Structures are given as C-alpha cells and as structure tokens.
Amino acid sequence: MLELFVYGIVLGSIISLGAIGLTLIYGILRFGNFAHGDLMTAGAYIALFFVTGPLKWVGIPDNMFGPFSFGWRIVVAFPFSMLAVGGIAILLDRILYQTLRNKEAGRVTLSMSALGASFIVRMGVLIIWGPDYKFYKPGLIRPALVLPAGIKIRPDQILILIVVAVLVIAVHLFLKKSRMGKAMRATSDNMELARLSGIEIQKVIYYTWGIGGALAAAAGVLYGIDVQVHPGMGWNFLIPLFAAAILGGLGNVYGALAGGLIIGVVQQMSTAVLLPTYKPAVAFIIMIVLLLIRPQGIFGRSSR
Amino acid sequence: MDSTDNHILKVENVTVGYSKIDILHDVDLLLRKGEIVSIIGPNGAGKSTLLKTIIGLLNPRKGSVYLQNRDITGEKPERLVRQGISYVPQVFNIFPSLTIQENLEMGAFTRTDDFSGRMKEIYELFPVLGERRNQRVGNLSGGQRQMVAMGRALMLDPHVLLLDEPSAGLAPKFVSMIFERIIDINKTGVSLILVEQNAREALNMAHRGYVLATGRNVLDGEAKALLANEEVGRLYLGG
C-alpha cells in the first residue's frame, strides 16, 4: 500500500505540472484546453527527437550515469522540449484561438477547437513516430532504492519529484514576484480592469500559453522517463488533468498542485482493488462526483 | 464652445450604444482644468455609459471625444491610460486576489520609472491602505476596496480621473470620507468627472454639474445654480 502511495505521488506530481498549465490557461482565457494532454505528448516526442536525432549527431554521449536509468541526452533535451512546446502553444494561440477570440467566439467553440488541435498534434506524432511504445533509453532499468519503512522508489522517480518541485517553485516565484506574473494574476482576476490599467492582455496571454506549454512538455518528458512514450499518453492524461484542476478550483494554481497529487495517489491506490485499466475511470468518477457536489473545487478559486 | 477655452476634456455630440440600441444621443460635456464636474440623473440615464465612452470601452457611433484638444475618439483604454486619463468603474474595480500593494503596482503597470514615491503619496491619502499593504483586497470592507480602486487609478498621476458612483453601497461613514478624499485629490490638480446617485452630495462638492435623462443633456451649469434650481431639486434631488 505504501508503495502505491509513493508511486501515486510520483504520478500525481506529473499530473500537477499539466494541471497547473491547464488552470493558468483557464484563469486567463476561461476555456478548457482539451489539447493540453497532447501538448504533453508533443513534449515527450520532441525530447525523443532530440535524443535520437540532433543530440546524437553532435556526439553527446547517452550512457547512464549515477543511479539513474536514463542517459545524458534526455537531460539536455528536456529544456529544449519545454521551449519548443511553449512555442507551439503560443503559435496555436496566434493562428487559432486569437482568431476565434477576435470573432468573439464563445468558450465552447474555443474548447472544441482545442479538441481539434489535440487531434492534429496527436496524429502528427502518430504519422512521424508510429504507434509503438518507445523508451528514451532502452535497456535494463536500474534497481529501486529501499528507503526506511520499506518504501521502494527508483532514483529516477526521486529526481522526477525534485524536478517538479523546482518547476512549481519557479512558477510560484514568477507569479508572486515578477511584474508579468503579477499582471497574469491581475488579468485572471479581472481582465477589463487589467486593460484599464494599461496591461497588454495579448502579451499576458502569450506568457500564459508559453508557461502552460512548457510545463506540459516537462510533464510529458518526465512521464516518458518514468514509464515510456506513446502517441496516446497525453490523451490518457486529459481526464486526470481536468479532474486535478477542477478539484483545486479552476484558476487556482496551488489548488491544481494539490489536486494533481490527490488524483495521482487515488488513481494509483485504486489499483490495489481494481484492475490498472480502470485508473482513468477513477479520475473520471472523482471529477463527476466533484462537479455534482462541489463544482467550485475543494479549494475554490478565490482562496489563492 | 471655443477651442481656446481651458478645457482638458471635451465630449461633443456623442451618440453611443450597445449593438443596435443607442443609449446616449448627441451628448456634450466639458471638463475644465482643475474642475470637479458631477453628472447626475435618474437610473438608466446613460451616466456610466458616458464614462465608458470617454475611456474607450465603448466606441461612439457619432461625435467625438477630445483630450487637451486631441481627438481620442475610439482609442483603446490601454492606450488612453498612458495619456493621463484614469477610470474607476462602479463595480469590479479591484483585483481581489492581489494584495493592496500589488493592486497599486498594477495601476502603475505602464510606468517604467520608480513609482515608490507615488505609492507613498497614495498611502498618505489613504493611511489604512499603507497599514494593510500586504493584505488581499478581496478580504477588505467595501470602503477600503473603494480606496484601493481609487489608489490604483491614481498611480499613473492622471490629469483626468473618471469616477463611477464611488459612494455606491458604502456605509455612511465611508461615503463622507470618500467624498473628502475626492476633494483632496482635486486639490492636487486632478480634474474629475464624477457620476453619482447621491446627487445632492455630488453637486455640493462639484464646480459644475450636468443633468442627463434618457441619454440626453437636460441641463448643465454651475453646481450652485443647479442645487438652487427648483426643477432639478424636485426631479433629481428628492425634493
């Protein structure tokens, strides 16, 4: 049981990264980005591209190091993937969502177009890389560490938790300390007043997509390191992402963090009694129950 | 009206509305440097709509708005605030999840210089804001929120401040306090347009007043004259 809890925290931390981006985008643009899971997929595959392509060509070694079960190339590929997906998200806004906003499209239209964008991204991945499961570093997985109290955890997973913590703290500092971060929170609070204060809303929107996309890429790569990559991975994450964001109160960044961890743990613990195949269903049930009894989420939007 | 007049803001023949329905019809308004001008009139007269048109949230179908003799008709609010007009909406005029200090910082968003001096002046104007600068605005009382809203709008050192019903929904002790602060702000050289339900108070503190009804100019003149006017008294000041 304790082991499932630990795996749940690892899975949950990955869900949190995606859910934070989802909730940031919702806070500013007020629509559910159904393409968010596939931005994770895009991130995972762009990293795979770097690992098997450019980084190999320039001769970066890919030997495993320390206690980890991955090579140096994925470490180098990680920030490139975040940058690239941040850019893709901004580009999607530029050519798709911005056009729709200018035509005063409603939030349902925006969500549906995001769903369309998600298919484009996923099918693009499928066409380029095929449907197979892939690893960043094929080969044996290094043994798990046994911590006190008999908790087994792989060194990779410890690193994943550390990377997520660093990214979450970075987002926190950005939102609390930087001028643009404060403008993002202000715009999320009251877009018209933000305009009346001279804040350039479009710039805030680009930052939001950039950060949301980069976090999604990070989540995708970390999942790829923990498990493996395949074209449907992000799509399978979509329900847990939404469940986590709603649980935390849409628009609430810290709520999304907590929501992600809760969903991850509950999903993983459910495998003690249910087949693992039902994991997505567990998230779905949590989401439905939540929407019925407490649609504003546990933490609410105003509790930031 | 001659253009050599010392007006800072001029609204000329403005007709404006939402989608197909016009709210204002051929409305004129003049704000001279250093003045407080109060706009009074019954609910639905278009008083708030006039402010929204000046700040660029609404585009007039006809007519023009001038700021210091420059045509600003149809300019976007995010550009106008850089040219010295600030606006405090009646509702949704604060960032509730931000602290007081962050609200003021957002008011100064377009400033690239050091605005700490300006922030200090605003804390002097509203001392309670300085004491609570790190509190979230969403937790403050109505009167304190109104102070934050005005403080935010003042961060850019505007020449013109537009206030939409600053006393609405406030406890009586805050109403007189807010009105006193408005006079203080005016004394620092800011010209103000004030929209108020509280018509008598609004005229008492104003230099001049405009009466709007069903989207049209009904009367305008010296505030004292309007207060003394029998018809204004009967129709708009509650007898």
CSV table of N, CA and C in Angstrom, one decimal, chain B residues 81-218:
chain,number,residue,atom,x,y,z
B,81,VAL,N,-4.9,55.3,-20.9
B,81,VAL,CA,-4.4,55.4,-19.6
B,81,VAL,C,-3.0,56.0,-19.6
B,82,ARG,N,-2.2,55.8,-20.7
B,82,ARG,CA,-0.9,56.3,-20.8
B,82,ARG,C,-0.9,57.8,-21.1
B,83,GLN,N,-2.1,58.3,-21.5
B,83,GLN,CA,-2.2,59.7,-21.9
B,83,GLN,C,-2.8,60.6,-20.8
B,84,GLY,N,-3.0,60.0,-19.6
B,84,GLY,CA,-3.4,60.8,-18.5
B,84,GLY,C,-4.9,60.8,-18.1
B,85,ILE,N,-5.6,59.8,-18.6
B,85,ILE,CA,-7.0,59.6,-18.1
B,85,ILE,C,-7.0,58.3,-17.3
B,86,SER,N,-7.6,58.3,-16.1
B,86,SER,CA,-7.8,57.1,-15.4
B,86,SER,C,-9.3,57.0,-15.1
B,87,TYR,N,-9.7,55.7,-14.9
B,87,TYR,CA,-11.1,55.5,-14.7
B,87,TYR,C,-11.3,54.4,-13.6
B,88,VAL,N,-12.3,54.7,-12.7
B,88,VAL,CA,-12.6,53.8,-11.7
B,88,VAL,C,-14.0,53.3,-11.9
B,89,PRO,N,-14.2,52.0,-12.4
B,89,PRO,CA,-15.6,51.5,-12.6
B,89,PRO,C,-16.4,51.5,-11.3
B,90,GLN,N,-17.7,51.3,-11.5
B,90,GLN,CA,-18.5,51.3,-10.3
B,90,GLN,C,-18.3,49.9,-9.5
B,91,VAL,N,-18.3,48.8,-10.3
B,91,VAL,CA,-18.1,47.5,-9.7
B,91,VAL,C,-16.9,46.9,-10.4
B,92,PHE,N,-16.4,45.8,-9.8
B,92,PHE,CA,-15.3,45.1,-10.4
B,92,PHE,C,-14.1,46.0,-10.6
B,93,ASN,N,-13.8,46.9,-9.6
B,93,ASN,CA,-12.8,47.9,-9.8
B,93,ASN,C,-11.5,47.6,-9.0
B,94,ILE,N,-11.4,46.3,-8.6
B,94,ILE,CA,-10.2,45.9,-7.9
B,94,ILE,C,-9.7,44.5,-8.4
B,95,PHE,N,-8.5,44.2,-8.0
B,95,PHE,CA,-8.0,42.8,-8.3
B,95,PHE,C,-8.1,42.0,-7.0
B,96,PRO,N,-9.2,41.3,-6.7
B,96,PRO,CA,-9.4,40.8,-5.4
B,96,PRO,C,-8.4,39.8,-4.8
B,97,SER,N,-7.7,39.0,-5.7
B,97,SER,CA,-6.8,38.0,-5.1
B,97,SER,C,-5.4,38.6,-5.0
B,98,LEU,N,-5.2,39.9,-5.4
B,98,LEU,CA,-3.9,40.6,-5.2
B,98,LEU,C,-3.9,41.4,-3.9
B,99,THR,N,-2.7,41.6,-3.4
B,99,THR,CA,-2.7,42.5,-2.2
B,99,THR,C,-2.9,43.9,-2.6
B,100,ILE,N,-3.1,44.8,-1.5
B,100,ILE,CA,-3.2,46.2,-1.8
B,100,ILE,C,-2.1,46.7,-2.6
B,101,GLN,N,-0.9,46.4,-2.1
B,101,GLN,CA,0.3,46.9,-2.8
B,101,GLN,C,0.4,46.4,-4.3
B,102,GLU,N,0.0,45.2,-4.5
B,102,GLU,CA,0.0,44.6,-5.9
B,102,GLU,C,-1.0,45.3,-6.7
B,103,ASN,N,-2.2,45.7,-6.1
B,103,ASN,CA,-3.2,46.4,-6.9
B,103,ASN,C,-2.6,47.8,-7.3
B,104,LEU,N,-1.9,48.4,-6.4
B,104,LEU,CA,-1.3,49.7,-6.8
B,104,LEU,C,-0.2,49.5,-7.9
B,105,GLU,N,0.6,48.5,-7.7
B,105,GLU,CA,1.6,48.2,-8.7
B,105,GLU,C,1.0,48.0,-10.1
B,106,MET,N,-0.2,47.3,-10.1
B,106,MET,CA,-0.8,47.1,-11.4
B,106,MET,C,-1.3,48.4,-12.0
B,107,GLY,N,-1.7,49.3,-11.1
B,107,GLY,CA,-2.1,50.6,-11.6
B,107,GLY,C,-1.0,51.3,-12.2
B,108,ALA,N,0.3,51.0,-11.8
B,108,ALA,CA,1.4,51.7,-12.3
B,108,ALA,C,2.1,50.8,-13.4
B,109,PHE,N,1.4,49.8,-13.9
B,109,PHE,CA,2.0,48.9,-14.8
B,109,PHE,C,2.7,49.5,-16.0
B,110,THR,N,2.2,50.6,-16.5
B,110,THR,CA,2.8,51.2,-17.7
B,110,THR,C,4.0,52.1,-17.4
B,111,ARG,N,4.2,52.3,-16.1
B,111,ARG,CA,5.3,53.2,-15.7
B,111,ARG,C,6.6,52.4,-15.7
B,112,THR,N,7.7,52.9,-16.2
B,112,THR,CA,8.9,52.3,-16.2
B,112,THR,C,9.9,52.9,-15.2
B,113,ASP,N,9.5,54.1,-14.7
B,113,ASP,CA,10.3,54.8,-13.7
B,113,ASP,C,10.0,54.3,-12.3
B,114,ASP,N,10.7,54.8,-11.3
B,114,ASP,CA,10.4,54.4,-10.0
B,114,ASP,C,9.2,55.1,-9.4
B,115,PHE,N,8.2,54.3,-9.1
B,115,PHE,CA,6.9,54.9,-8.7
B,115,PHE,C,6.7,54.7,-7.2
B,116,SER,N,7.8,54.4,-6.4
B,116,SER,CA,7.6,54.2,-5.0
B,116,SER,C,7.1,55.5,-4.3
B,117,GLY,N,7.6,56.7,-4.8
B,117,GLY,CA,7.2,58.0,-4.3
B,117,GLY,C,5.7,58.2,-4.4
B,118,ARG,N,5.1,57.8,-5.6
B,118,ARG,CA,3.7,58.0,-5.9
B,118,ARG,C,2.9,57.0,-4.9
B,119,MET,N,3.5,55.8,-4.7
B,119,MET,CA,2.8,54.9,-3.9
B,119,MET,C,2.7,55.4,-2.5
B,120,LYS,N,3.8,56.1,-2.0
B,120,LYS,CA,3.8,56.7,-0.7
B,120,LYS,C,2.7,57.7,-0.6
B,121,GLU,N,2.6,58.6,-1.6
B,121,GLU,CA,1.6,59.6,-1.6
B,121,GLU,C,0.2,59.0,-1.4
B,122,ILE,N,0.0,57.9,-2.1
B,122,ILE,CA,-1.4,57.3,-2.0
B,122,ILE,C,-1.6,56.7,-0.6
B,123,TYR,N,-0.5,56.1,0.0
B,123,TYR,CA,-0.7,55.6,1.3
B,123,TYR,C,-0.9,56.8,2.3
B,124,GLU,N,-0.4,58.0,1.9
B,124,GLU,CA,-0.7,59.2,2.8
B,124,GLU,C,-2.1,59.6,2.6
B,125,LEU,N,-2.6,59.5,1.4
B,125,LEU,CA,-4.0,59.9,1.2
B,125,LEU,C,-5.0,58.9,1.9
B,126,PHE,N,-4.6,57.6,1.8
B,126,PHE,CA,-5.4,56.6,2.5
B,126,PHE,C,-4.6,55.8,3.4
B,127,PRO,N,-4.3,56.3,4.6
B,127,PRO,CA,-3.4,55.7,5.5
B,127,PRO,C,-3.7,54.2,5.8
B,128,VAL,N,-5.0,53.8,5.8
B,128,VAL,CA,-5.3,52.5,6.2
B,128,VAL,C,-4.8,51.5,5.1
B,129,LEU,N,-4.6,52.0,3.9
B,129,LEU,CA,-4.1,51.1,2.8
B,129,LEU,C,-2.6,50.8,3.1
B,130,GLY,N,-1.9,51.8,3.6
B,130,GLY,CA,-0.5,51.6,3.9
B,130,GLY,C,-0.3,50.6,5.0
B,131,GLU,N,-1.2,50.7,6.0
B,131,GLU,CA,-1.1,49.7,7.2
B,131,GLU,C,-1.3,48.3,6.7
B,132,ARG,N,-2.2,48.1,5.7
B,132,ARG,CA,-2.6,46.8,5.3
B,132,ARG,C,-2.0,46.4,4.0
B,133,ARG,N,-0.9,47.0,3.6
B,133,ARG,CA,-0.5,46.8,2.2
B,133,ARG,C,-0.3,45.4,1.7
B,134,ASN,N,-0.1,44.5,2.6
B,134,ASN,CA,0.2,43.1,2.2
B,134,ASN,C,-1.1,42.2,2.3
B,135,GLN,N,-2.2,42.8,2.6
B,135,GLN,CA,-3.5,42.0,2.7
B,135,GLN,C,-4.1,41.9,1.3
B,136,ARG,N,-4.8,40.8,1.1
B,136,ARG,CA,-5.5,40.6,-0.1
B,136,ARG,C,-6.7,41.5,-0.1
B,137,VAL,N,-7.0,42.1,-1.3
B,137,VAL,CA,-8.0,43.1,-1.3
B,137,VAL,C,-9.4,42.5,-1.2
B,138,GLY,N,-9.5,41.3,-1.6
B,138,GLY,CA,-10.8,40.6,-1.6
B,138,GLY,C,-11.3,40.5,-0.1
B,139,ASN,N,-10.5,40.6,0.8
B,139,ASN,CA,-10.9,40.5,2.2
B,139,ASN,C,-11.2,41.8,2.9
B,140,LEU,N,-11.1,42.9,2.1
B,140,LEU,CA,-11.3,44.2,2.7
B,140,LEU,C,-12.8,44.6,2.7
B,141,SER,N,-13.1,45.6,3.5
B,141,SER,CA,-14.5,46.2,3.5
B,141,SER,C,-14.8,47.0,2.3
B,142,GLY,N,-16.0,47.3,2.0
B,142,GLY,CA,-16.4,48.0,0.8
B,142,GLY,C,-15.7,49.3,0.7
B,143,GLY,N,-15.6,50.1,1.8
B,143,GLY,CA,-15.0,51.4,1.8
B,143,GLY,C,-13.5,51.3,1.5
B,144,GLN,N,-12.9,50.3,2.1
B,144,GLN,CA,-11.4,50.1,1.8
B,144,GLN,C,-11.2,49.7,0.3
B,145,ARG,N,-12.1,48.8,-0.2
B,145,ARG,CA,-11.9,48.4,-1.6
B,145,ARG,C,-12.0,49.7,-2.5
B,146,GLN,N,-13.0,50.6,-2.2
B,146,GLN,CA,-13.1,51.8,-3.0
B,146,GLN,C,-11.8,52.6,-2.9
B,147,MET,N,-11.2,52.6,-1.8
B,147,MET,CA,-9.9,53.4,-1.6
B,147,MET,C,-8.9,52.7,-2.5
B,148,VAL,N,-8.8,51.4,-2.5
B,148,VAL,CA,-7.8,50.7,-3.4
B,148,VAL,C,-8.1,51.0,-4.8
B,149,ALA,N,-9.4,51.0,-5.2
B,149,ALA,CA,-9.8,51.2,-6.6
B,149,ALA,C,-9.3,52.6,-7.0
B,150,MET,N,-9.5,53.6,-6.1
B,150,MET,CA,-9.1,55.0,-6.5
B,150,MET,C,-7.6,55.1,-6.5
B,151,GLY,N,-6.9,54.4,-5.5
B,151,GLY,CA,-5.5,54.4,-5.4
B,151,GLY,C,-4.9,53.8,-6.7
B,152,ARG,N,-5.4,52.7,-7.2
B,152,ARG,CA,-4.9,52.1,-8.4
B,152,ARG,C,-5.0,53.1,-9.6
B,153,ALA,N,-6.2,53.8,-9.7
B,153,ALA,CA,-6.4,54.7,-10.8
B,153,ALA,C,-5.4,55.9,-10.7
B,154,LEU,N,-5.0,56.2,-9.5
B,154,LEU,CA,-4.2,57.4,-9.3
B,154,LEU,C,-2.7,57.2,-9.5
B,155,MET,N,-2.3,55.9,-9.6
B,155,MET,CA,-0.9,55.6,-9.7
B,155,MET,C,-0.2,56.2,-10.9
B,156,LEU,N,-0.9,56.4,-12.0
B,156,LEU,CA,-0.3,57.0,-13.2
B,156,LEU,C,-0.3,58.5,-13.1
B,157,ASP,N,-0.6,59.1,-12.0
B,157,ASP,CA,-0.6,60.6,-11.9
B,157,ASP,C,-1.5,61.2,-13.0
B,158,PRO,N,-2.8,60.8,-13.1
B,158,PRO,CA,-3.6,61.2,-14.2
B,158,PRO,C,-4.0,62.7,-14.2
B,159,HIS,N,-4.2,63.3,-15.3
B,159,HIS,CA,-4.7,64.7,-15.4
B,159,HIS,C,-6.2,64.6,-15.1
B,160,VAL,N,-6.8,63.5,-15.6
B,160,VAL,CA,-8.3,63.4,-15.5
B,160,VAL,C,-8.6,62.1,-14.9
B,161,LEU,N,-9.5,62.2,-13.9
B,161,LEU,CA,-10.0,61.0,-13.2
B,161,LEU,C,-11.5,60.8,-13.4
B,162,LEU,N,-11.9,59.7,-13.9
B,162,LEU,CA,-13.4,59.4,-14.0
B,162,LEU,C,-13.8,58.5,-12.9
B,163,LEU,N,-14.8,58.9,-12.1
B,163,LEU,CA,-15.2,58.1,-11.0
B,163,LEU,C,-16.7,57.7,-11.2
B,164,ASP,N,-17.0,56.4,-11.3
B,164,ASP,CA,-18.4,55.9,-11.5
B,164,ASP,C,-18.9,55.5,-10.1
B,165,GLU,N,-19.8,56.3,-9.6
B,165,GLU,CA,-20.5,56.1,-8.3
B,165,GLU,C,-19.6,55.6,-7.2
B,166,PRO,N,-18.6,56.4,-6.8
B,166,PRO,CA,-17.7,55.9,-5.8
B,166,PRO,C,-18.4,55.7,-4.4
B,167,SER,N,-19.6,56.2,-4.2
B,167,SER,CA,-20.2,56.1,-2.9
B,167,SER,C,-21.2,54.9,-2.9
B,168,ALA,N,-21.4,54.3,-4.0
B,168,ALA,CA,-22.5,53.3,-4.1
B,168,ALA,C,-22.2,52.1,-3.1
B,169,GLY,N,-23.2,51.8,-2.3
B,169,GLY,CA,-23.1,50.6,-1.5
B,169,GLY,C,-22.2,50.8,-0.3
B,170,LEU,N,-21.7,52.0,0.0
B,170,LEU,CA,-20.8,52.2,1.1
B,170,LEU,C,-21.6,52.6,2.4
B,171,ALA,N,-21.0,52.2,3.5
B,171,ALA,CA,-21.5,52.7,4.8
B,171,ALA,C,-21.4,54.2,4.9
B,172,PRO,N,-22.4,54.9,5.6
B,172,PRO,CA,-22.4,56.3,5.6
B,172,PRO,C,-21.0,57.0,6.0
B,173,LYS,N,-20.3,56.4,7.0
B,173,LYS,CA,-19.1,57.0,7.4
B,173,LYS,C,-18.0,57.0,6.3
B,174,PHE,N,-18.1,56.0,5.4
B,174,PHE,CA,-17.2,55.9,4.3
B,174,PHE,C,-17.6,56.8,3.2
B,175,VAL,N,-18.9,57.1,3.1
B,175,VAL,CA,-19.4,58.0,2.0
B,175,VAL,C,-18.7,59.4,2.2
B,176,SER,N,-18.9,59.9,3.4
B,176,SER,CA,-18.3,61.3,3.5
B,176,SER,C,-16.8,61.3,3.4
B,177,MET,N,-16.2,60.2,3.9
B,177,MET,CA,-14.7,60.1,3.8
B,177,MET,C,-14.3,60.0,2.4
B,178,ILE,N,-14.9,59.2,1.6
B,178,ILE,CA,-14.6,59.1,0.1
B,178,ILE,C,-14.7,60.5,-0.5
B,179,PHE,N,-15.8,61.2,-0.2
B,179,PHE,CA,-16.1,62.5,-0.8
B,179,PHE,C,-15.0,63.5,-0.4
B,180,GLU,N,-14.6,63.4,0.9
B,180,GLU,CA,-13.5,64.3,1.3
B,180,GLU,C,-12.2,64.0,0.5
B,181,ARG,N,-11.9,62.7,0.3
B,181,ARG,CA,-10.7,62.3,-0.4
B,181,ARG,C,-10.8,62.8,-1.9
B,182,ILE,N,-12.0,62.8,-2.4
B,182,ILE,CA,-12.1,63.2,-3.8
B,182,ILE,C,-11.7,64.7,-3.9
B,183,ILE,N,-12.2,65.5,-2.9
B,183,ILE,CA,-11.8,66.9,-2.9
B,183,ILE,C,-10.3,67.1,-2.7
B,184,ASP,N,-9.7,66.2,-1.8
B,184,ASP,CA,-8.2,66.3,-1.7
B,184,ASP,C,-7.5,66.0,-3.0
B,185,ILE,N,-8.0,65.0,-3.7
B,185,ILE,CA,-7.4,64.6,-5.0
B,185,ILE,C,-7.5,65.8,-6.0
B,186,ASN,N,-8.7,66.4,-6.0
B,186,ASN,CA,-8.9,67.6,-6.9
B,186,ASN,C,-7.9,68.7,-6.5
B,187,LYS,N,-7.6,68.9,-5.2
B,187,LYS,CA,-6.7,69.9,-4.8
B,187,LYS,C,-5.3,69.7,-5.3
B,188,THR,N,-4.9,68.5,-5.6
B,188,THR,CA,-3.6,68.2,-6.1
B,188,THR,C,-3.5,68.5,-7.6
B,189,GLY,N,-4.6,69.0,-8.2
B,189,GLY,CA,-4.6,69.4,-9.6
B,189,GLY,C,-5.2,68.4,-10.5
B,190,VAL,N,-5.9,67.4,-10.0
B,190,VAL,CA,-6.5,66.4,-10.9
B,190,VAL,C,-7.9,66.9,-11.2
B,191,SER,N,-8.3,66.9,-12.5
B,191,SER,CA,-9.7,67.3,-12.9
B,191,SER,C,-10.5,66.0,-12.8
B,192,LEU,N,-11.7,66.1,-12.3
B,192,LEU,CA,-12.5,64.9,-12.1
B,192,LEU,C,-13.9,65.0,-12.7
B,193,ILE,N,-14.3,63.9,-13.2
B,193,ILE,CA,-15.7,63.7,-13.6
B,193,ILE,C,-16.3,62.7,-12.7
B,194,LEU,N,-17.4,63.0,-12.0
B,194,LEU,CA,-18.0,62.2,-11.0
B,194,LEU,C,-19.4,61.8,-11.4
B,195,VAL,N,-19.7,60.5,-11.5
B,195,VAL,CA,-21.1,60.1,-11.7
B,195,VAL,C,-21.6,59.7,-10.4
B,196,GLU,N,-22.8,60.2,-10.0
B,196,GLU,CA,-23.3,59.8,-8.7
B,196,GLU,C,-24.8,59.7,-8.6
B,197,GLN,N,-25.2,58.7,-7.8
B,197,GLN,CA,-26.7,58.6,-7.5
B,197,GLN,C,-27.0,59.6,-6.4
B,198,ASN,N,-26.0,59.8,-5.5
B,198,ASN,CA,-26.1,60.7,-4.4
B,198,ASN,C,-25.9,62.1,-4.9
B,199,ALA,N,-27.0,62.6,-5.6
B,199,ALA,CA,-26.9,63.8,-6.4
B,199,ALA,C,-26.6,65.1,-5.7
B,200,ARG,N,-27.2,65.2,-4.5
B,200,ARG,CA,-27.1,66.5,-3.8
B,200,ARG,C,-25.6,66.6,-3.3
B,201,GLU,N,-25.1,65.5,-2.7
B,201,GLU,CA,-23.7,65.5,-2.3
B,201,GLU,C,-22.7,65.8,-3.4
B,202,ALA,N,-23.0,65.1,-4.6
B,202,ALA,CA,-22.2,65.3,-5.7
B,202,ALA,C,-22.1,66.7,-6.2
B,203,LEU,N,-23.3,67.4,-6.2
B,203,LEU,CA,-23.3,68.8,-6.6
B,203,LEU,C,-22.6,69.7,-5.6
B,204,ASN,N,-22.8,69.3,-4.3
B,204,ASN,CA,-22.2,70.1,-3.3
B,204,ASN,C,-20.7,70.3,-3.4
B,205,MET,N,-20.1,69.2,-3.8
B,205,MET,CA,-18.6,69.2,-3.9
B,205,MET,C,-18.1,69.6,-5.3
B,206,ALA,N,-19.0,69.7,-6.3
B,206,ALA,CA,-18.6,70.0,-7.7
B,206,ALA,C,-18.5,71.5,-8.0
B,207,HIS,N,-17.8,71.8,-9.0
B,207,HIS,CA,-17.8,73.1,-9.6
B,207,HIS,C,-19.0,73.3,-10.5
B,208,ARG,N,-19.2,72.3,-11.3
B,208,ARG,CA,-20.3,72.4,-12.3
B,208,ARG,C,-21.0,71.0,-12.3
B,209,GLY,N,-22.2,71.0,-12.9
B,209,GLY,CA,-22.9,69.8,-13.0
B,209,GLY,C,-23.6,69.6,-14.3
B,210,TYR,N,-23.9,68.4,-14.7
B,210,TYR,CA,-24.7,68.1,-15.9
B,210,TYR,C,-25.8,67.2,-15.4
B,211,VAL,N,-27.0,67.4,-15.9
B,211,VAL,CA,-28.1,66.5,-15.7
B,211,VAL,C,-28.4,65.8,-17.0
B,212,LEU,N,-28.4,64.5,-16.9
B,212,LEU,CA,-28.7,63.6,-18.0
B,212,LEU,C,-30.0,62.9,-17.7
B,213,ALA,N,-30.8,62.7,-18.7
B,213,ALA,CA,-32.0,61.9,-18.6
B,213,ALA,C,-32.3,61.2,-19.9
B,214,THR,N,-32.6,60.0,-19.9
B,214,THR,CA,-32.8,59.2,-21.1
B,214,THR,C,-31.8,59.4,-22.2
B,215,GLY,N,-30.6,59.5,-21.7
B,215,GLY,CA,-29.5,59.6,-22.7
B,215,GLY,C,-29.3,61.0,-23.4
B,216,ARG,N,-29.9,62.0,-22.8
B,216,ARG,CA,-29.8,63.3,-23.4
B,216,ARG,C,-29.4,64.4,-22.4
B,217,ASN,N,-28.7,65.4,-22.8
B,217,ASN,CA,-28.4,66.5,-21.9
B,217,ASN,C,-29.7,67.2,-21.6
B,218,VAL,N,-30.0,67.4,-20.3
B,218,VAL,CA,-31.2,68.1,-19.9
B,218,VAL,C,-30.8,69.5,-19.4
